[in-house]
């Protein structure tokens, strides 16, 4: 106990090997502050994750197949998707560049999709011709609804050779 | 745990980064302690010496410190609320409702902000009354008393401007009534009300004006005056202590 008298703040354990009152209270206080701080951080993280979003639905109807002539590329502005119709059928290609997310443009005179931001070039089926884009444009799942309209699901990425037969 | 913590702190103090931030060494001598106080903006607010009497509960009831803590809570919760609130008439009310019913922990933060605001008005007023009855306005504390009165007014203006932001019926008519009181000012009362409202009635301009006052101008003024207020406490020789503040009275 003589150690505690000389320097009460510096001793963790006294001669009997017991934790001193000061150290015990320090530990309890720091622990409580730590728990409170972690709790506050968790609550703040929850607060910053919105529960309701005002964004477009990821599954949408693209109208009757008759709207799209054979061998055409149609840009859907709101959904940022190209509906492409070839002789084989339909597919839906993302219009969001795989490089840094700019919206690409369909250039019919050059028969390619071009990104205005950094000049990436793609074929109408989304296949990459020239960088800096790292990958080809993904294809979204496309099918016909019961009442005969095209429906695209942007959550579902499919292979480029999966084509909806016309 | 304590000694390993001290050991870790000790080795941290020898690093170059630490020594670039805190140019003085460990505060284990009188000179070191003085340098630590003088070289640190935050510690500069704190007195080098404190009279034991002024730390007794009865000396202040911690009313000033509690008001400061409430102000800190209000700044933190208020900044968080700003992330979901748009100060425009079509959205203000529904944003407030969203904070209560949709946003995670929104109701906790909103109520913390509300309750802390009410408490702060109460505690700032108690603080003033307490300081007054102890003669805290007498020399050498006259200037700090005036700063305190400014802080009371800023607290009331903060409370009043925040009142409009939920954009409900209570807010709308409270601000209508309150700004009509402004027009009682002699000669240019009506002009003053026109400028405060940004129009002839409470509307879109008023909401935006009160919002900017509430989240930018008044808090900045409050921080400035709080800093001066706390700095003057120690420059004026610490808290007012009277002969009554001895052990027997506690």
mmCIF file of C-alpha atoms in Angstrom:
data_model
loop_
_atom_site.group_PDB
_atom_site.id
_atom_site.type_symbol
_atom_site.label_atom_id
_atom_site.label_comp_id
_atom_site.label_asym_id
_atom_site.label_seq_id
_atom_site.Cartn_x
_atom_site.Cartn_y
_atom_site.Cartn_z
ATOM 1 C CA UNK A 1 0.000 0.000 0.000
ATOM 2 C CA UNK A 2 2.981 2.303 0.435
ATOM 3 C CA UNK A 3 3.276 2.571 -3.378
ATOM 4 C CA UNK A 4 -0.239 3.986 -3.608
ATOM 5 C CA UNK A 5 0.550 6.692 -1.102
ATOM 6 C CA UNK A 6 3.651 7.849 -2.944
ATOM 7 C CA UNK A 7 2.131 7.869 -6.405
ATOM 8 C CA UNK A 8 -1.540 6.983 -6.390
ATOM 9 C CA UNK A 9 -2.152 7.547 -10.098
ATOM 10 C CA UNK A 10 0.597 5.380 -11.475
ATOM 11 C CA UNK A 11 -0.073 2.045 -9.775
ATOM 12 C CA UNK A 12 -2.361 -0.522 -11.364
ATOM 13 C CA UNK A 13 -2.024 -3.124 -8.678
ATOM 14 C CA UNK A 14 -0.972 -2.683 -5.087
ATOM 15 C CA UNK A 15 1.305 -4.994 -3.109
ATOM 16 C CA UNK A 16 -1.513 -7.529 -2.692
ATOM 17 C CA UNK A 17 -2.036 -7.717 -6.458
ATOM 18 C CA UNK A 18 -5.393 -5.917 -6.393
ATOM 19 C CA UNK A 19 -6.596 -3.271 -8.837
ATOM 20 C CA UNK A 20 -6.620 0.150 -7.206
ATOM 21 C CA UNK A 21 -9.851 2.133 -6.933
ATOM 22 C CA UNK A 22 -8.569 4.855 -9.259
ATOM 23 C CA UNK A 23 -7.592 2.378 -11.969
ATOM 24 C CA UNK A 24 -10.897 0.553 -11.630
ATOM 25 C CA UNK A 25 -12.921 3.760 -12.013
ATOM 26 C CA UNK A 26 -10.720 4.923 -14.920
ATOM 27 C CA UNK A 27 -11.358 1.647 -16.695
ATOM 28 C CA UNK A 28 -15.116 1.725 -16.052
ATOM 29 C CA UNK A 29 -15.341 5.325 -17.275
ATOM 30 C CA UNK A 30 -13.323 4.741 -20.447
ATOM 31 C CA UNK A 31 -15.300 1.573 -21.137
ATOM 32 C CA UNK A 32 -18.641 3.346 -20.727
ATOM 33 C CA UNK A 33 -17.504 6.207 -22.974
ATOM 34 C CA UNK A 34 -16.301 3.694 -25.567
ATOM 35 C CA UNK A 35 -19.633 1.823 -25.556
ATOM 36 C CA UNK A 36 -21.545 5.115 -25.816
ATOM 37 C CA UNK A 37 -19.304 6.298 -28.667
ATOM 38 C CA UNK A 38 -19.716 3.051 -30.632
ATOM 39 C CA UNK A 39 -23.476 3.172 -30.085
ATOM 40 C CA UNK A 40 -23.634 6.766 -31.302
ATOM 41 C CA UNK A 41 -21.600 5.848 -34.398
ATOM 42 C CA UNK A 42 -23.921 2.883 -35.146
ATOM 43 C CA UNK A 43 -27.058 5.007 -34.715
ATOM 44 C CA UNK A 44 -25.598 7.722 -36.958
ATOM 45 C CA UNK A 45 -24.744 5.152 -39.636
ATOM 46 C CA UNK A 46 -28.336 3.848 -39.564
ATOM 47 C CA UNK A 47 -29.604 7.439 -39.802
ATOM 48 C CA UNK A 48 -27.546 8.036 -42.943
ATOM 49 C CA UNK A 49 -28.928 4.926 -44.723
ATOM 50 C CA UNK A 50 -32.254 6.077 -46.285
ATOM 51 C CA UNK A 51 -35.245 3.754 -45.833
ATOM 52 C CA UNK A 52 -37.222 5.243 -48.722
ATOM 53 C CA UNK A 53 -35.737 6.131 -52.101
ATOM 54 C CA UNK A 54 -37.354 8.227 -54.820
ATOM 55 C CA UNK A 55 -35.619 6.458 -57.692
ATOM 56 C CA UNK A 56 -37.032 4.816 -60.822
ATOM 57 C CA UNK A 57 -38.051 1.148 -60.410
ATOM 58 C CA UNK A 58 -35.410 -1.239 -61.739
ATOM 59 C CA UNK A 59 -38.004 -3.378 -63.548
ATOM 60 C CA UNK A 60 -39.925 -1.513 -66.208
ATOM 61 C CA UNK A 61 -42.117 -2.065 -69.272
ATOM 62 C CA UNK A 62 -40.741 -0.911 -72.615
ATOM 63 C CA UNK A 63 -44.026 -1.093 -74.571
ATOM 64 C CA UNK A 64 -45.117 -3.314 -77.450
ATOM 65 C CA UNK A 65 -42.400 -5.070 -79.552
ATOM 66 C CA UNK A 66 -43.977 -3.479 -82.640
ATOM 67 C CA UNK A 67 -42.616 -0.089 -81.497
ATOM 68 C CA UNK A 68 -39.082 -1.260 -82.386
ATOM 69 C CA UNK A 69 -38.323 -1.806 -86.095
ATOM 70 C CA UNK A 70 -35.985 -4.625 -87.135
ATOM 71 C CA UNK A 71 -32.289 -3.620 -87.031
ATOM 72 C CA UNK A 72 -32.829 -0.588 -84.782
ATOM 73 C CA UNK A 73 -31.241 0.757 -81.612
ATOM 74 C CA UNK A 74 -33.598 2.796 -79.365
ATOM 75 C CA UNK A 75 -32.371 4.796 -76.397
ATOM 76 C CA UNK A 76 -34.765 4.961 -73.415
ATOM 77 C CA UNK A 77 -33.741 8.224 -71.717
ATOM 78 C CA UNK A 78 -35.345 7.731 -68.297
ATOM 79 C CA UNK A 79 -34.100 4.181 -67.780
ATOM 80 C CA UNK A 80 -30.752 4.682 -69.549
ATOM 81 C CA UNK A 81 -31.102 1.504 -71.571
ATOM 82 C CA UNK A 82 -30.836 0.688 -75.316
ATOM 83 C CA UNK A 83 -33.509 -1.631 -76.686
ATOM 84 C CA UNK A 84 -31.885 -3.296 -79.697
ATOM 85 C CA UNK A 85 -33.862 -5.281 -82.227
ATOM 86 C CA UNK A 86 -32.027 -7.459 -84.769
ATOM 87 C CA UNK A 87 -33.380 -10.077 -87.141
ATOM 88 C CA UNK A 88 -32.792 -12.652 -84.394
ATOM 89 C CA UNK A 89 -34.761 -10.793 -81.725
ATOM 90 C CA UNK A 90 -34.524 -8.310 -78.847
ATOM 91 C CA UNK A 91 -31.940 -7.488 -76.228
ATOM 92 C CA UNK A 92 -31.493 -4.657 -73.716
ATOM 93 C CA UNK A 93 -28.033 -3.061 -73.325
ATOM 94 C CA UNK A 94 -27.041 -0.708 -70.519
ATOM 95 C CA UNK A 95 -26.346 2.863 -71.654
ATOM 96 C CA UNK A 96 -24.187 3.552 -68.581
ATOM 97 C CA UNK A 97 -20.524 3.390 -69.611
ATOM 98 C CA UNK A 98 -18.538 0.712 -67.761
ATOM 99 C CA UNK A 99 -15.654 3.185 -67.416
ATOM 100 C CA UNK A 100 -16.912 5.942 -65.048
ATOM 101 C CA UNK A 101 -20.678 5.922 -65.424
ATOM 102 C CA UNK A 102 -21.356 8.537 -68.138
ATOM 103 C CA UNK A 103 -24.364 7.999 -70.421
ATOM 104 C CA UNK A 104 -23.257 6.756 -73.850
ATOM 105 C CA UNK A 105 -24.735 7.866 -77.184
ATOM 106 C CA UNK A 106 -25.908 5.785 -80.161
ATOM 107 C CA UNK A 107 -24.261 6.987 -83.383
ATOM 108 C CA UNK A 108 -26.213 5.390 -86.269
ATOM 109 C CA UNK A 109 -23.906 6.846 -88.935
ATOM 110 C CA UNK A 110 -20.905 5.027 -87.424
ATOM 111 C CA UNK A 111 -23.014 2.040 -86.281
ATOM 112 C CA UNK A 112 -21.521 2.202 -82.787
ATOM 113 C CA UNK A 113 -22.230 3.371 -79.230
ATOM 114 C CA UNK A 114 -19.800 6.092 -78.123
ATOM 115 C CA UNK A 115 -19.160 7.587 -74.696
ATOM 116 C CA UNK A 116 -18.886 11.415 -74.822
ATOM 117 C CA UNK A 117 -16.779 11.631 -71.649
ATOM 118 C CA UNK A 118 -13.625 9.659 -72.502
ATOM 119 C CA UNK A 119 -14.283 8.272 -75.996
ATOM 120 C CA UNK A 120 -14.963 4.590 -75.297
ATOM 121 C CA UNK A 121 -16.551 2.805 -78.290
ATOM 122 C CA UNK A 122 -18.943 -0.151 -78.305
ATOM 123 C CA UNK A 123 -20.748 -2.243 -80.913
ATOM 124 C CA UNK A 124 -24.575 -2.064 -80.919
ATOM 125 C CA UNK A 125 -24.585 -5.310 -78.896
ATOM 126 C CA UNK A 126 -22.483 -3.594 -76.202
ATOM 127 C CA UNK A 127 -19.213 -5.340 -77.073
ATOM 128 C CA UNK A 128 -16.217 -3.100 -76.396
ATOM 129 C CA UNK A 129 -14.349 -1.873 -79.496
ATOM 130 C CA UNK A 130 -12.004 0.611 -77.845
ATOM 131 C CA UNK A 131 -11.163 1.706 -74.270
ATOM 132 C CA UNK A 132 -10.710 3.280 -71.735
ATOM 133 C CA UNK A 133 -13.836 1.277 -70.742
ATOM 134 C CA UNK A 134 -12.634 -1.934 -69.054
ATOM 135 C CA UNK A 135 -15.561 -4.159 -70.108
ATOM 136 C CA UNK A 136 -18.347 -4.521 -72.633
ATOM 137 C CA UNK A 137 -21.739 -3.042 -71.741
ATOM 138 C CA UNK A 138 -23.891 -5.541 -69.775
ATOM 139 C CA UNK A 139 -27.162 -6.968 -71.112
ATOM 140 C CA UNK A 140 -30.255 -6.821 -68.899
ATOM 141 C CA UNK A 141 -32.867 -9.578 -68.673
ATOM 142 C CA UNK A 142 -35.685 -8.909 -71.177
ATOM 143 C CA UNK A 143 -38.913 -10.872 -71.642
ATOM 144 C CA UNK A 144 -42.513 -10.568 -72.738
ATOM 145 C CA UNK A 145 -45.303 -9.962 -70.230
ATOM 146 C CA UNK A 146 -48.583 -11.917 -70.389
ATOM 147 C CA UNK A 147 -50.221 -9.046 -72.290
ATOM 148 C CA UNK A 148 -47.428 -8.994 -74.863
ATOM 149 C CA UNK A 149 -45.242 -6.059 -73.782
ATOM 150 C CA UNK A 150 -41.472 -6.000 -73.413
ATOM 151 C CA UNK A 151 -40.238 -5.950 -69.812
ATOM 152 C CA UNK A 152 -36.656 -5.236 -68.697
ATOM 153 C CA UNK A 153 -35.168 -6.140 -65.304
ATOM 154 C CA UNK A 154 -32.043 -4.062 -64.630
ATOM 155 C CA UNK A 155 -31.200 -6.057 -61.508
ATOM 156 C CA UNK A 156 -30.620 -9.160 -63.637
ATOM 157 C CA UNK A 157 -27.540 -9.259 -65.909
ATOM 158 C CA UNK A 158 -27.648 -11.903 -68.646
ATOM 159 C CA UNK A 159 -25.132 -13.191 -71.206
ATOM 160 C CA UNK A 160 -24.803 -11.302 -74.489
ATOM 161 C CA UNK A 161 -25.897 -14.340 -76.551
ATOM 162 C CA UNK A 162 -29.255 -14.636 -74.740
ATOM 163 C CA UNK A 163 -31.669 -12.999 -77.150
ATOM 164 C CA UNK A 164 -35.438 -12.697 -76.835
ATOM 165 C CA UNK A 165 -36.747 -14.323 -80.046
ATOM 166 C CA UNK A 166 -39.017 -11.995 -81.950
ATOM 167 C CA UNK B 1 -4.333 -1.249 -18.148
ATOM 168 C CA UNK B 2 -3.323 2.186 -16.873
ATOM 169 C CA UNK B 3 0.403 1.638 -16.970
ATOM 170 C CA UNK B 4 0.399 0.079 -20.452
ATOM 171 C CA UNK B 5 -1.738 3.011 -21.634
ATOM 172 C CA UNK B 6 0.727 5.441 -20.075
ATOM 173 C CA UNK B 7 3.592 3.543 -21.679
ATOM 174 C CA UNK B 8 1.909 3.684 -25.100
ATOM 175 C CA UNK B 9 1.252 7.416 -24.674
ATOM 176 C CA UNK B 10 4.858 7.920 -23.612
ATOM 177 C CA UNK B 11 6.256 6.321 -26.771
ATOM 178 C CA UNK B 12 3.672 8.166 -28.872
ATOM 179 C CA UNK B 13 5.006 11.451 -27.463
ATOM 180 C CA UNK B 14 8.481 10.735 -28.857
ATOM 181 C CA UNK B 15 7.257 10.370 -32.445
ATOM 182 C CA UNK B 16 7.994 13.122 -34.949
ATOM 183 C CA UNK B 17 4.315 13.624 -35.850
ATOM 184 C CA UNK B 18 3.341 14.136 -32.205
ATOM 185 C CA UNK B 19 6.207 16.542 -31.609
ATOM 186 C CA UNK B 20 5.199 18.566 -34.665
ATOM 187 C CA UNK B 21 1.689 19.022 -33.227
ATOM 188 C CA UNK B 22 2.596 19.507 -29.546
ATOM 189 C CA UNK B 23 5.954 21.251 -29.520
ATOM 190 C CA UNK B 24 6.257 21.150 -25.735
ATOM 191 C CA UNK B 25 7.281 17.915 -24.051
ATOM 192 C CA UNK B 26 5.330 16.029 -21.411
ATOM 193 C CA UNK B 27 3.504 18.323 -18.979
ATOM 194 C CA UNK B 28 5.247 16.940 -15.912
ATOM 195 C CA UNK B 29 6.953 20.123 -14.715
ATOM 196 C CA UNK B 30 5.462 23.531 -13.896
ATOM 197 C CA UNK B 31 7.080 24.955 -17.021
ATOM 198 C CA UNK B 32 5.801 22.065 -19.128
ATOM 199 C CA UNK B 33 2.271 22.551 -17.775
ATOM 200 C CA UNK B 34 2.307 26.270 -18.555
ATOM 201 C CA UNK B 35 3.568 25.579 -22.095
ATOM 202 C CA UNK B 36 0.829 22.957 -22.568
ATOM 203 C CA UNK B 37 -1.840 25.488 -21.611
ATOM 204 C CA UNK B 38 -0.422 28.397 -23.619
ATOM 205 C CA UNK B 39 0.276 26.274 -26.721
ATOM 206 C CA UNK B 40 -3.175 24.696 -27.032
ATOM 207 C CA UNK B 41 -6.206 26.599 -28.313
ATOM 208 C CA UNK B 42 -8.709 24.440 -26.455
ATOM 209 C CA UNK B 43 -6.804 24.343 -23.188
ATOM 210 C CA UNK B 44 -6.314 28.093 -23.535
ATOM 211 C CA UNK B 45 -9.943 28.435 -22.516
ATOM 212 C CA UNK B 46 -9.246 26.628 -19.282
ATOM 213 C CA UNK B 47 -7.714 28.482 -16.347
ATOM 214 C CA UNK B 48 -4.153 27.687 -15.263
ATOM 215 C CA UNK B 49 -5.344 27.607 -11.659
ATOM 216 C CA UNK B 50 -8.804 26.991 -10.254
ATOM 217 C CA UNK B 51 -9.987 27.825 -6.767
ATOM 218 C CA UNK B 52 -11.366 24.747 -5.092
ATOM 219 C CA UNK B 53 -14.334 26.788 -3.900
ATOM 220 C CA UNK B 54 -15.445 27.490 -7.450
ATOM 221 C CA UNK B 55 -15.656 23.763 -8.214
ATOM 222 C CA UNK B 56 -18.285 23.120 -5.526
ATOM 223 C CA UNK B 57 -21.749 22.342 -6.859
ATOM 224 C CA UNK B 58 -23.202 25.245 -4.932
ATOM 225 C CA UNK B 59 -20.865 27.759 -6.603
ATOM 226 C CA UNK B 60 -22.479 27.388 -10.058
ATOM 227 C CA UNK B 61 -24.761 24.339 -10.084
ATOM 228 C CA UNK B 62 -22.796 23.799 -13.348
ATOM 229 C CA UNK B 63 -25.497 25.827 -15.110
ATOM 230 C CA UNK B 64 -23.063 27.431 -17.574
ATOM 231 C CA UNK B 65 -21.281 24.154 -18.374
ATOM 232 C CA UNK B 66 -24.632 22.380 -18.806
ATOM 233 C CA UNK B 67 -25.772 25.125 -21.188
ATOM 234 C CA UNK B 68 -22.570 24.625 -23.187
ATOM 235 C CA UNK B 69 -23.110 20.849 -23.300
ATOM 236 C CA UNK B 70 -26.661 21.413 -24.548
ATOM 237 C CA UNK B 71 -25.305 23.753 -27.235
ATOM 238 C CA UNK B 72 -22.887 21.015 -28.369
ATOM 239 C CA UNK B 73 -25.744 18.468 -28.464
ATOM 240 C CA UNK B 74 -27.840 20.950 -30.464
ATOM 241 C CA UNK B 75 -25.054 21.526 -33.003
ATOM 242 C CA UNK B 76 -24.433 17.784 -33.484
ATOM 243 C CA UNK B 77 -28.109 16.760 -33.747
ATOM 244 C CA UNK B 78 -28.923 19.859 -35.802
ATOM 245 C CA UNK B 79 -26.218 19.112 -38.385
ATOM 246 C CA UNK B 80 -27.544 15.548 -38.661
ATOM 247 C CA UNK B 81 -31.139 16.771 -39.125
ATOM 248 C CA UNK B 82 -29.945 19.054 -41.948
ATOM 249 C CA UNK B 83 -29.173 15.939 -44.020
ATOM 250 C CA UNK B 84 -32.898 15.152 -44.381
ATOM 251 C CA UNK B 85 -34.508 18.618 -44.261
ATOM 252 C CA UNK B 86 -35.176 20.840 -47.275
ATOM 253 C CA UNK B 87 -36.042 24.442 -46.308
ATOM 254 C CA UNK B 88 -38.764 24.890 -48.938
ATOM 255 C CA UNK B 89 -42.513 25.086 -48.441
ATOM 256 C CA UNK B 90 -43.525 21.999 -50.474
ATOM 257 C CA UNK B 91 -41.161 19.671 -48.610
ATOM 258 C CA UNK B 92 -40.417 21.127 -45.149
ATOM 259 C CA UNK B 93 -43.452 19.629 -43.401
ATOM 260 C CA UNK B 94 -43.144 16.210 -45.047
ATOM 261 C CA UNK B 95 -39.393 16.139 -44.330
ATOM 262 C CA UNK B 96 -40.195 16.717 -40.672
ATOM 263 C CA UNK B 97 -42.791 13.908 -40.811
ATOM 264 C CA UNK B 98 -40.259 11.639 -42.554
ATOM 265 C CA UNK B 99 -37.770 12.310 -39.776
ATOM 266 C CA UNK B 100 -40.395 11.131 -37.293
ATOM 267 C CA UNK B 101 -41.748 8.087 -39.133
ATOM 268 C CA UNK B 102 -39.395 6.964 -41.931
ATOM 269 C CA UNK B 103 -35.737 7.809 -41.246
ATOM 270 C CA UNK B 104 -33.890 5.413 -38.928
ATOM 271 C CA UNK B 105 -33.374 7.059 -35.519
ATOM 272 C CA UNK B 106 -34.824 10.256 -36.944
ATOM 273 C CA UNK B 107 -37.310 10.552 -34.117
ATOM 274 C CA UNK B 108 -34.491 10.179 -31.554
ATOM 275 C CA UNK B 109 -32.391 12.926 -33.161
ATOM 276 C CA UNK B 110 -35.348 15.246 -33.684
ATOM 277 C CA UNK B 111 -36.523 14.855 -30.104
ATOM 278 C CA UNK B 112 -32.966 15.271 -28.789
ATOM 279 C CA UNK B 113 -32.793 18.543 -30.728
ATOM 280 C CA UNK B 114 -36.214 19.687 -29.487
ATOM 281 C CA UNK B 115 -35.748 18.759 -25.836
ATOM 282 C CA UNK B 116 -32.199 20.129 -25.731
ATOM 283 C CA UNK B 117 -33.456 23.403 -27.232
ATOM 284 C CA UNK B 118 -36.171 23.770 -24.595
ATOM 285 C CA UNK B 119 -33.740 22.838 -21.812
ATOM 286 C CA UNK B 120 -31.127 25.264 -23.085
ATOM 287 C CA UNK B 121 -33.536 28.216 -22.885
ATOM 288 C CA UNK B 122 -34.438 27.144 -19.348
ATOM 289 C CA UNK B 123 -30.846 26.570 -18.184
ATOM 290 C CA UNK B 124 -29.464 29.742 -19.776
ATOM 291 C CA UNK B 125 -32.172 31.684 -17.952
ATOM 292 C CA UNK B 126 -31.411 29.892 -14.647
ATOM 293 C CA UNK B 127 -27.691 30.572 -15.241
ATOM 294 C CA UNK B 128 -28.397 34.285 -15.634
ATOM 295 C CA UNK B 129 -30.622 34.441 -12.538
ATOM 296 C CA UNK B 130 -28.038 32.548 -10.487
ATOM 297 C CA UNK B 131 -25.163 34.769 -11.626
ATOM 298 C CA UNK B 132 -27.295 37.839 -10.892
ATOM 299 C CA UNK B 133 -28.121 36.814 -7.321
ATOM 300 C CA UNK B 134 -24.458 36.040 -6.633
ATOM 301 C CA UNK B 135 -23.438 39.499 -7.882
ATOM 302 C CA UNK B 136 -21.586 38.050 -10.873
ATOM 303 C CA UNK B 137 -22.260 41.248 -12.849
ATOM 304 C CA UNK B 138 -20.073 43.359 -10.513
ATOM 305 C CA UNK B 139 -16.496 44.424 -11.397
ATOM 306 C CA UNK B 140 -14.384 42.884 -12.821
ATOM 307 C CA UNK B 141 -17.139 40.831 -14.454
ATOM 308 C CA UNK B 142 -19.261 43.628 -16.018
ATOM 309 C CA UNK B 143 -18.182 42.950 -19.594
ATOM 310 C CA UNK B 144 -18.741 39.220 -19.297
ATOM 311 C CA UNK B 145 -22.226 39.924 -17.938
ATOM 312 C CA UNK B 146 -22.979 41.889 -21.128
ATOM 313 C CA UNK B 147 -21.594 39.030 -23.249
ATOM 314 C CA UNK B 148 -23.880 36.733 -21.268
ATOM 315 C CA UNK B 149 -26.912 38.904 -22.031
ATOM 316 C CA UNK B 150 -26.006 38.728 -25.740
ATOM 317 C CA UNK B 151 -25.808 34.930 -25.399
ATOM 318 C CA UNK B 152 -29.252 34.853 -23.768
ATOM 319 C CA UNK B 153 -30.669 36.831 -26.704
ATOM 320 C CA UNK B 154 -28.886 34.568 -29.219
ATOM 321 C CA UNK B 155 -30.351 31.518 -27.455
ATOM 322 C CA UNK B 156 -33.843 32.997 -27.697
ATOM 323 C CA UNK B 157 -33.385 33.941 -31.378
ATOM 324 C CA UNK B 158 -32.071 30.440 -32.156
ATOM 325 C CA UNK B 159 -35.089 28.957 -30.421
ATOM 326 C CA UNK B 160 -37.465 31.289 -32.257
ATOM 327 C CA UNK B 161 -35.990 30.785 -35.755
ATOM 328 C CA UNK B 162 -36.003 26.996 -35.245
ATOM 329 C CA UNK B 163 -39.684 27.187 -34.346
ATOM 330 C CA UNK B 164 -40.707 27.929 -37.960
ATOM 331 C CA UNK B 165 -38.787 25.079 -39.587
ATOM 332 C CA UNK B 166 -41.330 22.220 -39.039
ATOM 333 C CA UNK B 167 -43.717 24.354 -41.135
ATOM 334 C CA UNK B 168 -46.841 23.201 -39.308
ATOM 335 C CA UNK B 169 -49.778 25.322 -38.114
ATOM 336 C CA UNK B 170 -48.120 26.056 -34.755
ATOM 337 C CA UNK B 171 -44.936 27.253 -36.492
ATOM 338 C CA UNK B 172 -46.770 29.320 -39.087
ATOM 339 C CA UNK B 173 -48.973 31.245 -36.637
ATOM 340 C CA UNK B 174 -46.242 31.618 -34.003
ATOM 341 C CA UNK B 175 -44.037 33.349 -36.572
ATOM 342 C CA UNK B 176 -46.995 35.377 -37.864
ATOM 343 C CA UNK B 177 -47.692 36.620 -34.336
ATOM 344 C CA UNK B 178 -44.007 37.098 -33.468
ATOM 345 C CA UNK B 179 -43.175 39.097 -36.567
ATOM 346 C CA UNK B 180 -46.266 41.254 -36.035
ATOM 347 C CA UNK B 181 -44.680 42.228 -32.724
ATOM 348 C CA UNK B 182 -41.673 43.522 -34.732
ATOM 349 C CA UNK B 183 -43.984 45.978 -36.525
ATOM 350 C CA UNK B 184 -44.616 47.655 -33.158
ATOM 351 C CA UNK B 185 -41.088 49.121 -33.401
ATOM 352 C CA UNK B 186 -41.518 52.922 -33.774
ATOM 353 C CA UNK B 187 -41.135 54.614 -37.178
ATOM 354 C CA UNK B 188 -39.711 51.724 -39.279
ATOM 355 C CA UNK B 189 -41.515 48.774 -37.633
ATOM 356 C CA UNK B 190 -43.339 47.748 -40.820
ATOM 357 C CA UNK B 191 -40.164 47.937 -42.917
ATOM 358 C CA UNK B 192 -38.358 45.788 -40.337
ATOM 359 C CA UNK B 193 -41.121 43.162 -40.498
ATOM 360 C CA UNK B 194 -41.054 43.245 -44.312
ATOM 361 C CA UNK B 195 -37.314 42.517 -44.320
ATOM 362 C CA UNK B 196 -37.575 39.829 -41.631
ATOM 363 C CA UNK B 197 -40.319 37.994 -43.530
ATOM 364 C CA UNK B 198 -39.057 38.702 -47.027
ATOM 365 C CA UNK B 199 -42.641 39.671 -47.899
ATOM 366 C CA UNK B 200 -45.923 40.756 -46.394
ATOM 367 C CA UNK B 201 -46.833 37.342 -44.967
ATOM 368 C CA UNK B 202 -44.973 34.232 -43.775
ATOM 369 C CA UNK B 203 -44.003 32.336 -46.927
ATOM 370 C CA UNK B 204 -41.212 30.675 -48.913
ATOM 371 C CA UNK B 205 -38.779 33.583 -48.364
ATOM 372 C CA UNK B 206 -39.469 33.587 -44.627
ATOM 373 C CA UNK B 207 -38.745 29.865 -44.292
ATOM 374 C CA UNK B 208 -35.434 30.205 -46.123
ATOM 375 C CA UNK B 209 -34.453 33.338 -44.145
ATOM 376 C CA UNK B 210 -35.198 31.707 -40.819
ATOM 377 C CA UNK B 211 -33.389 28.551 -41.902
ATOM 378 C CA UNK B 212 -30.197 30.427 -42.835
ATOM 379 C CA UNK B 213 -30.368 32.407 -39.590
ATOM 380 C CA UNK B 214 -30.971 29.202 -37.614
ATOM 381 C CA UNK B 215 -28.229 27.015 -39.113
ATOM 382 C CA UNK B 216 -25.508 29.510 -40.115
ATOM 383 C CA UNK B 217 -25.610 33.059 -38.821
ATOM 384 C CA UNK B 218 -26.897 32.646 -35.260
ATOM 385 C CA UNK B 219 -24.821 29.504 -34.462
ATOM 386 C CA UNK B 220 -21.646 31.216 -35.707
ATOM 387 C CA UNK B 221 -22.396 34.264 -33.551
ATOM 388 C CA UNK B 222 -23.176 31.989 -30.599
ATOM 389 C CA UNK B 223 -19.871 30.095 -30.990
ATOM 390 C CA UNK B 224 -17.988 33.412 -31.157
ATOM 391 C CA UNK B 225 -19.673 34.816 -28.056
ATOM 392 C CA UNK B 226 -19.399 31.522 -26.125
ATOM 393 C CA UNK B 227 -15.652 31.512 -26.850
ATOM 394 C CA UNK B 228 -15.302 35.087 -25.596
ATOM 395 C CA UNK B 229 -17.522 34.337 -22.587
ATOM 396 C CA UNK B 230 -15.460 31.345 -21.458
ATOM 397 C CA UNK B 231 -12.147 33.067 -22.144
ATOM 398 C CA UNK B 232 -13.240 36.105 -20.102
ATOM 399 C CA UNK B 233 -14.186 33.919 -17.123
ATOM 400 C CA UNK B 234 -10.530 33.126 -16.539
ATOM 401 C CA UNK B 235 -9.228 36.531 -17.654
ATOM 402 C CA UNK B 236 -11.514 38.111 -15.048
ATOM 403 C CA UNK B 237 -9.960 35.949 -12.333
ATOM 404 C CA UNK B 238 -12.150 32.863 -12.386
ATOM 405 C CA UNK B 239 -15.710 32.317 -11.263
ATOM 406 C CA UNK B 240 -17.228 34.578 -8.657
ATOM 407 C CA UNK B 241 -16.776 32.992 -5.251
ATOM 408 C CA UNK B 242 -18.119 34.494 -2.091
ATOM 409 C CA UNK B 243 -17.218 34.031 1.531
ATOM 410 C CA UNK B 244 -20.261 31.765 1.886
ATOM 411 C CA UNK B 245 -18.765 29.110 -0.401
ATOM 412 C CA UNK B 246 -16.967 27.207 2.301
ATOM 413 C CA UNK B 247 -17.331 23.613 3.399
ATOM 414 C CA UNK B 248 -19.981 24.181 6.027
ATOM 415 C CA UNK B 249 -22.477 25.544 3.550
ATOM 416 C CA UNK B 250 -22.433 22.491 1.328
#
